[in-house]
Coordinates of C-alpha atoms in Angstrom, one line a residue:
M151 CA -15.7 -5.2 -22.9
K152 CA -18.6 -3.9 -21.0
L153 CA -18.5 -4.1 -17.2
R154 CA -21.1 -6.3 -15.7
Q155 CA -23.7 -5.1 -13.2
A156 CA -22.7 -5.7 -9.6
K157 CA -24.6 -8.0 -7.3
R158 CA -26.5 -7.5 -4.1
G159 CA -28.5 -4.5 -5.3
L160 CA -25.5 -2.3 -5.5
A161 CA -27.0 0.4 -7.6
L162 CA -29.8 0.9 -5.1
A163 CA -27.4 0.7 -2.1
V164 CA -25.0 3.3 -3.6
G165 CA -27.8 5.6 -4.4
M166 CA -29.3 5.6 -1.0
S167 CA -28.8 8.3 1.6
M168 CA -27.4 7.4 5.0
V169 CA -29.8 5.2 7.0
L170 CA -30.7 5.0 10.6
G171 CA -29.8 8.7 11.1
M172 CA -26.1 8.0 10.5
Q173 CA -23.9 11.0 10.0
T174 CA -20.3 11.4 8.9
T175 CA -18.0 9.3 11.2
A176 CA -16.2 11.6 13.6
F177 CA -13.1 10.2 15.2
A178 CA -12.1 12.1 18.3
A179 CA -8.3 12.5 18.2
D180 CA -7.7 11.0 21.6
D181 CA -10.4 8.3 21.6
I182 CA -9.6 6.2 18.5
L183 CA -7.3 3.7 20.0
R184 CA -7.9 2.4 23.5
V185 CA -6.6 -0.4 25.7
D186 CA -8.7 -2.6 27.8
G187 CA -6.9 -2.7 31.1
K188 CA -8.3 -6.1 32.1
T189 CA -7.7 -8.0 29.0
G190 CA -4.8 -6.0 27.5
K191 CA -6.7 -5.9 24.2
I192 CA -6.3 -2.9 22.0
F193 CA -9.5 -1.8 20.3
V194 CA -11.0 1.1 18.3
E195 CA -13.8 3.1 19.6
A196 CA -15.7 5.3 17.2
Q197 CA -18.7 7.6 17.8
E198 CA -21.3 8.7 15.3
D199 CA -24.1 11.2 15.8
G200 CA -27.4 9.4 15.8
Y201 CA -25.9 5.9 15.6
N202 CA -23.8 4.0 18.1
Y203 CA -21.6 1.0 17.3
E204 CA -20.2 -1.3 19.9
S205 CA -16.5 -0.9 20.6
K206 CA -14.9 -3.8 18.6
Y207 CA -11.5 -5.2 18.8
L208 CA -9.5 -4.2 15.7
Y209 CA -8.4 -7.7 14.8
D210 CA -11.6 -9.5 15.7
V211 CA -12.0 -9.7 11.9
S212 CA -10.8 -12.1 9.2
F213 CA -7.2 -11.3 8.4
G214 CA -4.6 -13.6 6.9
Y215 CA -1.9 -13.2 9.6
K216 CA -4.5 -14.3 12.2
Q217 CA -3.6 -17.9 11.7
D218 CA 0.1 -17.2 12.5
A219 CA -0.5 -15.1 15.6
S220 CA -0.1 -16.4 19.1
T221 CA -3.8 -16.5 20.0
E222 CA -7.0 -17.6 18.3
N223 CA -8.4 -14.1 18.3
P224 CA -5.4 -11.8 17.9
T225 CA -5.8 -8.1 18.7
L226 CA -3.9 -5.2 17.2
S227 CA -1.1 -5.8 19.7
H228 CA -0.7 -9.5 18.7
V229 CA -0.7 -8.9 15.0
I230 CA 1.6 -5.9 15.0
Q231 CA 4.1 -7.8 17.1
F232 CA 3.9 -10.7 14.7
L233 CA 4.4 -8.4 11.8
S234 CA 7.4 -7.0 13.6
T235 CA 9.0 -10.4 14.4
G236 CA 7.5 -12.9 12.1
R237 CA 8.7 -16.5 12.3
Q238 CA 12.2 -15.6 13.6
E239 CA 12.4 -17.6 16.8
G240 CA 14.5 -16.2 19.5
Y241 CA 14.0 -12.5 18.6
D242 CA 11.9 -9.9 20.3
A243 CA 9.5 -7.8 18.3
R244 CA 11.2 -4.7 16.9
V245 CA 8.1 -2.6 17.4
D246 CA 7.7 -0.4 20.4
L247 CA 4.0 -1.2 20.9
D248 CA 3.4 1.4 23.7
K249 CA 4.9 4.1 21.6
F250 CA 2.8 3.0 18.6
I251 CA -0.4 3.0 20.6
N252 CA 0.1 6.5 21.8
S253 CA 1.3 8.0 18.5
A254 CA -0.5 9.7 15.8
L255 CA 0.7 6.9 13.5
G256 CA -1.2 4.3 15.6
K257 CA -4.4 6.4 15.9
K258 CA -4.4 7.0 12.1
T259 CA -3.9 3.3 11.5
A260 CA -6.8 2.5 13.7
E261 CA -9.0 5.0 11.9
L262 CA -8.1 3.4 8.5
W263 CA -9.1 0.0 9.9
Y264 CA -12.5 1.1 11.2
P265 CA -14.6 0.3 8.1
H266 CA -12.9 -3.1 7.7
M267 CA -13.6 -3.8 11.3
A268 CA -17.2 -2.7 11.3
W269 CA -18.2 -4.5 8.1
S270 CA -15.9 -7.5 8.0
D271 CA -18.4 -10.1 6.8
D272 CA -19.5 -8.7 3.4
Q273 CA -17.4 -6.7 1.1
M274 CA -20.6 -5.1 -0.4
D275 CA -22.5 -4.6 2.8
E276 CA -25.0 -1.8 2.5
G277 CA -23.5 -0.1 5.6
L278 CA -20.0 -0.2 4.1
L279 CA -21.3 1.2 0.8
N280 CA -22.9 4.1 2.7
Y281 CA -19.8 4.6 4.7
W282 CA -17.8 5.2 1.5
K283 CA -20.6 7.2 -0.1
N284 CA -20.6 9.5 2.9
I285 CA -17.0 10.5 2.3
G286 CA -17.8 10.9 -1.4
L287 CA -16.8 7.5 -2.8
S288 CA -18.9 5.0 -4.8
K289 CA -17.8 1.3 -4.5
E290 CA -18.9 -1.1 -7.2
A291 CA -18.2 -4.8 -7.6
Y292 CA -17.7 -6.9 -10.7
Y293 CA -17.6 -10.6 -10.8
D294 CA -15.6 -13.4 -12.5
E295 CA -16.7 -13.6 -16.1
T296 CA -14.2 -16.2 -17.4
E297 CA -15.4 -17.7 -20.6
G298 CA -12.7 -20.0 -21.9
D299 CA -9.6 -17.9 -21.9
E300 CA -11.3 -14.7 -22.9
G301 CA -12.9 -13.3 -19.7
I302 CA -11.6 -11.7 -16.6
T303 CA -10.6 -14.1 -13.9
G304 CA -11.7 -13.3 -10.3
D305 CA -13.8 -10.5 -8.8
Y306 CA -12.6 -6.9 -8.7
F307 CA -13.9 -3.7 -7.2
V308 CA -13.9 -0.1 -8.4
Y309 CA -14.0 3.0 -6.1
S310 CA -14.8 6.3 -7.8
P311 CA -15.9 9.8 -6.8
V312 CA -19.7 9.6 -6.6
D313 CA -20.2 12.0 -9.5
A314 CA -17.4 10.7 -11.7
K315 CA -19.4 9.3 -14.5
E316 CA -21.4 12.4 -14.9
S317 CA -18.7 15.0 -14.2
G318 CA -17.4 15.3 -17.8
K319 CA -13.8 15.1 -16.7
E320 CA -11.2 12.4 -16.5
Y321 CA -9.7 11.1 -13.3
P322 CA -6.3 9.5 -12.5
M323 CA -6.5 5.8 -11.5
I324 CA -4.6 3.8 -9.0
V325 CA -4.4 0.0 -9.3
L326 CA -4.1 -1.4 -5.8
F327 CA -2.5 -4.8 -5.2
H328 CA -3.4 -6.5 -1.8
G329 CA -0.9 -8.5 0.2
G330 CA -0.1 -12.1 -0.3
G331 CA -2.8 -14.4 1.0
E332 CA -5.2 -11.5 1.6
A333 CA -8.5 -10.4 0.0
A334 CA -9.0 -7.3 -2.1
Y335 CA -10.8 -6.0 0.9
Q336 CA -7.4 -5.4 2.6
V337 CA -6.7 -2.4 0.3
E338 CA -9.4 -0.5 2.1
T339 CA -7.1 -0.2 5.1
F340 CA -4.3 1.4 3.0
G341 CA -5.6 5.0 3.1
F342 CA -6.2 5.4 -0.6
C343 CA -10.0 5.4 -0.4
Q344 CA -9.7 8.7 1.6
I345 CA -7.2 10.0 -1.0
A346 CA -9.6 9.0 -3.8
A347 CA -12.5 10.9 -2.3
S348 CA -10.5 14.1 -1.4
E349 CA -8.3 14.3 -4.5
G350 CA -10.6 12.8 -7.2
V351 CA -9.1 9.4 -8.0
I352 CA -10.5 6.1 -9.3
L353 CA -9.2 3.0 -7.5
V354 CA -9.2 -0.6 -8.7
A355 CA -8.6 -3.7 -6.5
Q356 CA -8.7 -7.2 -7.8
E357 CA -9.0 -10.4 -5.8
E358 CA -6.6 -12.6 -7.9
T359 CA -3.3 -10.9 -8.5
G360 CA -0.1 -12.1 -10.1
D361 CA -1.5 -12.5 -13.6
D362 CA -0.4 -9.4 -15.5
E363 CA -2.6 -10.2 -18.6
N364 CA -5.6 -10.4 -16.4
T365 CA -4.7 -7.1 -14.7
N366 CA -4.5 -5.5 -18.1
K367 CA -7.9 -6.8 -19.0
I368 CA -9.3 -5.3 -15.8
I369 CA -7.7 -2.0 -16.5
E370 CA -9.1 -1.9 -20.1
A371 CA -12.6 -2.8 -18.8
V372 CA -12.5 0.0 -16.2
K373 CA -11.3 2.5 -18.7
E374 CA -14.3 1.6 -20.9
A375 CA -16.8 2.2 -18.1
Y376 CA -15.2 5.0 -16.1
P377 CA -13.7 8.4 -17.2
V378 CA -10.0 7.4 -16.6
D379 CA -7.1 9.7 -17.6
S380 CA -5.0 7.0 -19.3
S381 CA -1.9 9.2 -18.9
R382 CA -2.2 8.9 -15.1
I383 CA -2.5 5.3 -14.2
Y384 CA -0.5 4.3 -11.1
A385 CA 0.3 1.0 -9.4
V386 CA 0.5 0.6 -5.6
G387 CA 0.9 -2.6 -3.5
S388 CA 2.0 -3.9 -0.1
S389 CA 4.1 -7.0 0.7
G390 CA 3.3 -9.6 -2.0
G391 CA 1.3 -6.8 -3.6
G392 CA 4.3 -4.6 -3.6
N393 CA 6.1 -7.3 -5.7
N394 CA 3.1 -7.3 -8.0
S395 CA 2.9 -3.5 -8.4
M396 CA 6.6 -3.3 -9.1
R397 CA 6.7 -6.2 -11.6
F398 CA 3.5 -5.0 -13.4
S399 CA 4.8 -1.5 -13.6
V400 CA 8.2 -2.5 -14.9
T401 CA 6.8 -4.8 -17.6
N402 CA 4.1 -2.4 -18.6
L403 CA 6.2 0.7 -18.2
K404 CA 4.7 2.8 -21.1
E405 CA 1.3 2.5 -19.5
I406 CA 2.1 3.2 -15.8
A407 CA 2.9 6.7 -14.8
A408 CA 4.5 5.9 -11.5
C409 CA 4.8 2.9 -9.1
A410 CA 4.7 2.6 -5.3
V411 CA 6.1 -0.4 -3.4
M412 CA 5.3 -1.0 0.3
D413 CA 6.8 -3.6 2.5
Q414 CA 9.1 -5.2 -0.1
P415 CA 12.8 -4.9 -0.6
V416 CA 14.1 -1.6 -2.0
S417 CA 15.1 -3.6 -5.0
L418 CA 14.3 -4.7 -8.5
A419 CA 14.3 -8.3 -7.3
T420 CA 12.1 -10.4 -5.1
R421 CA 11.9 -14.2 -4.6
W422 CA 9.1 -14.2 -7.2
W423 CA 10.6 -12.0 -9.9
A424 CA 13.7 -10.0 -10.9
A425 CA 14.1 -7.4 -13.6
E426 CA 15.8 -8.5 -16.8
E427 CA 18.5 -6.4 -18.6
E428 CA 15.9 -5.3 -21.1
N429 CA 13.6 -4.0 -18.3
V430 CA 16.5 -2.0 -16.9
A431 CA 17.3 -0.6 -20.3
E432 CA 13.7 0.4 -20.9
M433 CA 13.6 2.2 -17.5
Q434 CA 16.8 4.1 -18.4
E435 CA 15.1 5.3 -21.6
Y436 CA 11.5 5.9 -20.6
V437 CA 11.8 6.3 -16.8
L438 CA 9.5 4.7 -14.2
P439 CA 9.2 7.0 -11.2
M440 CA 9.2 4.7 -8.1
V441 CA 8.6 5.3 -4.4
Y442 CA 9.3 2.7 -1.7
V443 CA 7.8 2.7 1.7
G444 CA 9.1 0.5 4.6
G445 CA 9.4 0.4 8.3
T446 CA 12.3 -0.2 10.7
A447 CA 10.2 -2.7 12.6
D448 CA 9.4 -4.9 9.6
M449 CA 9.2 -8.6 10.3
Y450 CA 11.6 -9.4 7.5
G451 CA 14.3 -7.0 8.6
L452 CA 14.2 -5.2 5.2
H453 CA 16.0 -2.3 6.9
G454 CA 17.9 -4.4 9.4
M455 CA 21.5 -3.5 8.9
Q456 CA 21.8 -3.2 12.7
D457 CA 20.7 -6.8 13.4
R458 CA 22.5 -8.8 10.8
E459 CA 21.7 -12.2 12.1
F460 CA 18.1 -11.3 11.8
F461 CA 18.5 -9.5 8.5
E462 CA 16.7 -11.2 5.6
T463 CA 14.6 -9.9 2.8
S464 CA 11.3 -11.3 1.8
E465 CA 13.2 -13.5 -0.6
G466 CA 15.5 -14.6 2.1
A467 CA 18.7 -13.8 0.1
E468 CA 20.9 -10.9 1.0
D469 CA 22.9 -11.1 -2.2
Q470 CA 19.7 -10.8 -4.3
F471 CA 18.5 -7.9 -2.2
I472 CA 21.8 -6.0 -2.7
S473 CA 22.0 -6.8 -6.4
G474 CA 18.4 -5.8 -6.9
W475 CA 19.1 -2.4 -5.4
N476 CA 22.1 -2.0 -7.7
S477 CA 19.7 -2.7 -10.6
V478 CA 17.6 0.2 -9.3
M479 CA 20.7 2.4 -9.5
D480 CA 21.4 1.2 -13.1
A481 CA 17.8 1.8 -14.1
F482 CA 18.1 5.4 -12.8
N483 CA 21.5 5.9 -14.4
V484 CA 23.3 6.4 -11.1
S485 CA 25.5 3.3 -11.4
D486 CA 28.4 5.1 -9.6
K487 CA 26.4 4.5 -6.4
T488 CA 26.1 0.7 -6.6
L489 CA 27.4 -0.8 -3.4
T490 CA 28.4 -4.3 -2.1
A491 CA 26.9 -5.7 1.0
E492 CA 30.1 -5.0 2.9
Q493 CA 30.0 -1.3 1.8
R494 CA 26.5 -1.0 3.0
Y495 CA 27.3 -2.5 6.4
A496 CA 30.2 0.0 6.6
Y497 CA 27.7 2.9 6.2
A498 CA 25.4 1.4 8.8
D499 CA 28.3 1.1 11.2
A500 CA 29.2 4.8 10.9
P501 CA 25.9 6.4 9.9
S502 CA 25.5 10.1 9.3
N503 CA 21.7 9.8 9.7
E504 CA 19.1 7.2 10.7
A505 CA 18.5 6.1 7.1
E506 CA 22.1 5.0 6.9
L507 CA 21.8 3.4 10.3
Y508 CA 18.9 1.2 9.2
D509 CA 19.3 0.9 5.5
G510 CA 23.0 1.2 5.0
Y511 CA 22.8 3.4 2.0
P512 CA 24.2 6.9 1.6
F513 CA 21.2 8.9 0.3
D514 CA 22.1 12.5 -0.4
N515 CA 19.0 14.0 1.2
V516 CA 17.3 12.6 4.3
V517 CA 14.5 14.7 5.9
D518 CA 12.1 13.8 8.7
V519 CA 8.7 14.5 7.2
D520 CA 6.6 13.3 10.1
S521 CA 4.2 16.3 10.6
T522 CA 2.8 14.8 13.8
G523 CA 6.2 14.8 15.6
T524 CA 5.5 11.4 17.2
S525 CA 7.2 8.9 14.9
P526 CA 10.0 9.8 12.5
V527 CA 9.4 9.2 8.8
Y528 CA 12.5 9.8 6.7
K529 CA 12.1 10.9 3.1
C530 CA 15.3 9.7 1.3
T531 CA 16.3 10.9 -2.1
M532 CA 19.5 11.5 -4.2
N533 CA 20.7 14.5 -6.1
D534 CA 21.2 12.4 -9.2
T535 CA 17.4 11.7 -9.6
E536 CA 14.1 13.2 -8.5
D537 CA 12.3 10.1 -9.7
L538 CA 13.3 7.7 -7.0
C539 CA 12.3 8.1 -3.4
L540 CA 12.3 6.0 -0.2
Y541 CA 10.1 6.7 2.9
L542 CA 11.5 4.9 5.9
A543 CA 9.2 4.9 8.9
V544 CA 10.6 4.3 12.4
N545 CA 8.6 1.8 14.5
R546 CA 6.4 0.7 11.5
A547 CA 5.8 -3.0 11.1
H548 CA 5.2 -5.0 8.0
M549 CA 1.9 -3.3 7.1
P550 CA 0.6 -0.1 5.6
S551 CA 0.3 2.3 8.5
G552 CA -0.7 5.9 9.3
Y553 CA 0.2 8.4 6.6
D554 CA 1.7 6.1 4.0
A555 CA -1.0 6.9 1.4
E556 CA -0.5 10.6 1.8
N557 CA 3.3 10.3 1.3
I558 CA 2.9 8.0 -1.7
W559 CA 0.3 10.2 -3.3
S560 CA 2.4 13.3 -2.9
F561 CA 5.1 11.5 -5.0
I562 CA 3.2 9.6 -7.7
S563 CA 0.8 12.5 -8.4
Q564 CA 3.6 14.5 -9.8
Y565 CA 3.9 12.3 -12.9
K566 CA 2.1 11.3 -16.0
R567 CA 2.9 9.2 -19.0
N568 CA 3.2 10.7 -22.5
L569 CA 1.0 8.3 -24.4
D570 CA 2.6 9.2 -27.7
T571 CA 6.2 8.9 -26.8
G572 CA 5.8 6.5 -23.9
K573 CA 8.1 8.6 -21.7
S574 CA 7.5 9.9 -18.2
E575 CA 6.7 13.6 -17.7
R576 CA 6.2 15.9 -14.8
I577 CA 2.8 17.4 -14.3
E578 CA 3.1 21.2 -14.6

């Protein structure tokens, strides 16, 4: 299948040099995130040589959680607090907002949100295309081409290094799944666009997720039009998209080199889907490297062993959460570490590290990998397997934040899929 030409004069827009004298966006380390003392609003202030934007409030844009927040025009503070408490009445937000605002984590998050904030009305705005081009990335759009049951359903977007098609080499590809109720645009805040530009990666984001057959059609179409290294296709998603990235990877295991799940239970089960015995058996034989990323301030209490009345997974069932994690242990052939809920609570009550305090699981290796020194991020692994990893970020709500993309890329980029045997291999 040939990819269709994008609308809105994309080819011209992508090929243009920066207009209006715009230069590369320069974020001053201390000036990204500011607080308006009069209104209490948190906003992002960016400066560019030769072109000035108004300071704009980070969440004065279309965002799904806006309808659930406590005000008609929620700011960063409103939404982060909502993503830390959710619909749990009677509980204060877990997030320390002041600490977040003044941390490298908060400033990095604001920087990632800048393009979404500046061009919120049109996913293919010329200014946005030029913004990505200026960091070395081309964004192209492809539109619903359903013809009976044969075509691709829904729009999708491809981000590639600007010279990818003419480079004569192949690139790894990441399929990004946006959160439930959100648009594909949301993935531009995850941090992988910057990774794609600096590391040489092709990104794919689809509007309509949840249909694995349609996702496979999109992947095949992109492989036909772009120089994709088929042995290095990865899946990454957040929240509902984390469910989609996990399910798609597990059920298409021989095509996906590694999987990353953000803001979903550390589990092979969600309220939408749970791995079958045959899925677990296939993972045991072929291996699916998996990395989970979550935060201690998550609205669903995914790492909430210290607040058990609040504790609920996104499927709202503790037993499913626990059994789903034990399925992970089975899949990685470390069944001697399966635990009951009572055993996990016991570890949380007498923790030897913060991962046990929050997650209630005895990982063998827990290391703080936060290079900024402002917000601990614990990398948790086990001696039994190198192919399973959890990043647990303190003071992180239910949203991709800060340096998640860098941590995920450092893990998944180690792997490729042997297309002849179907088995996972480490990249030498």
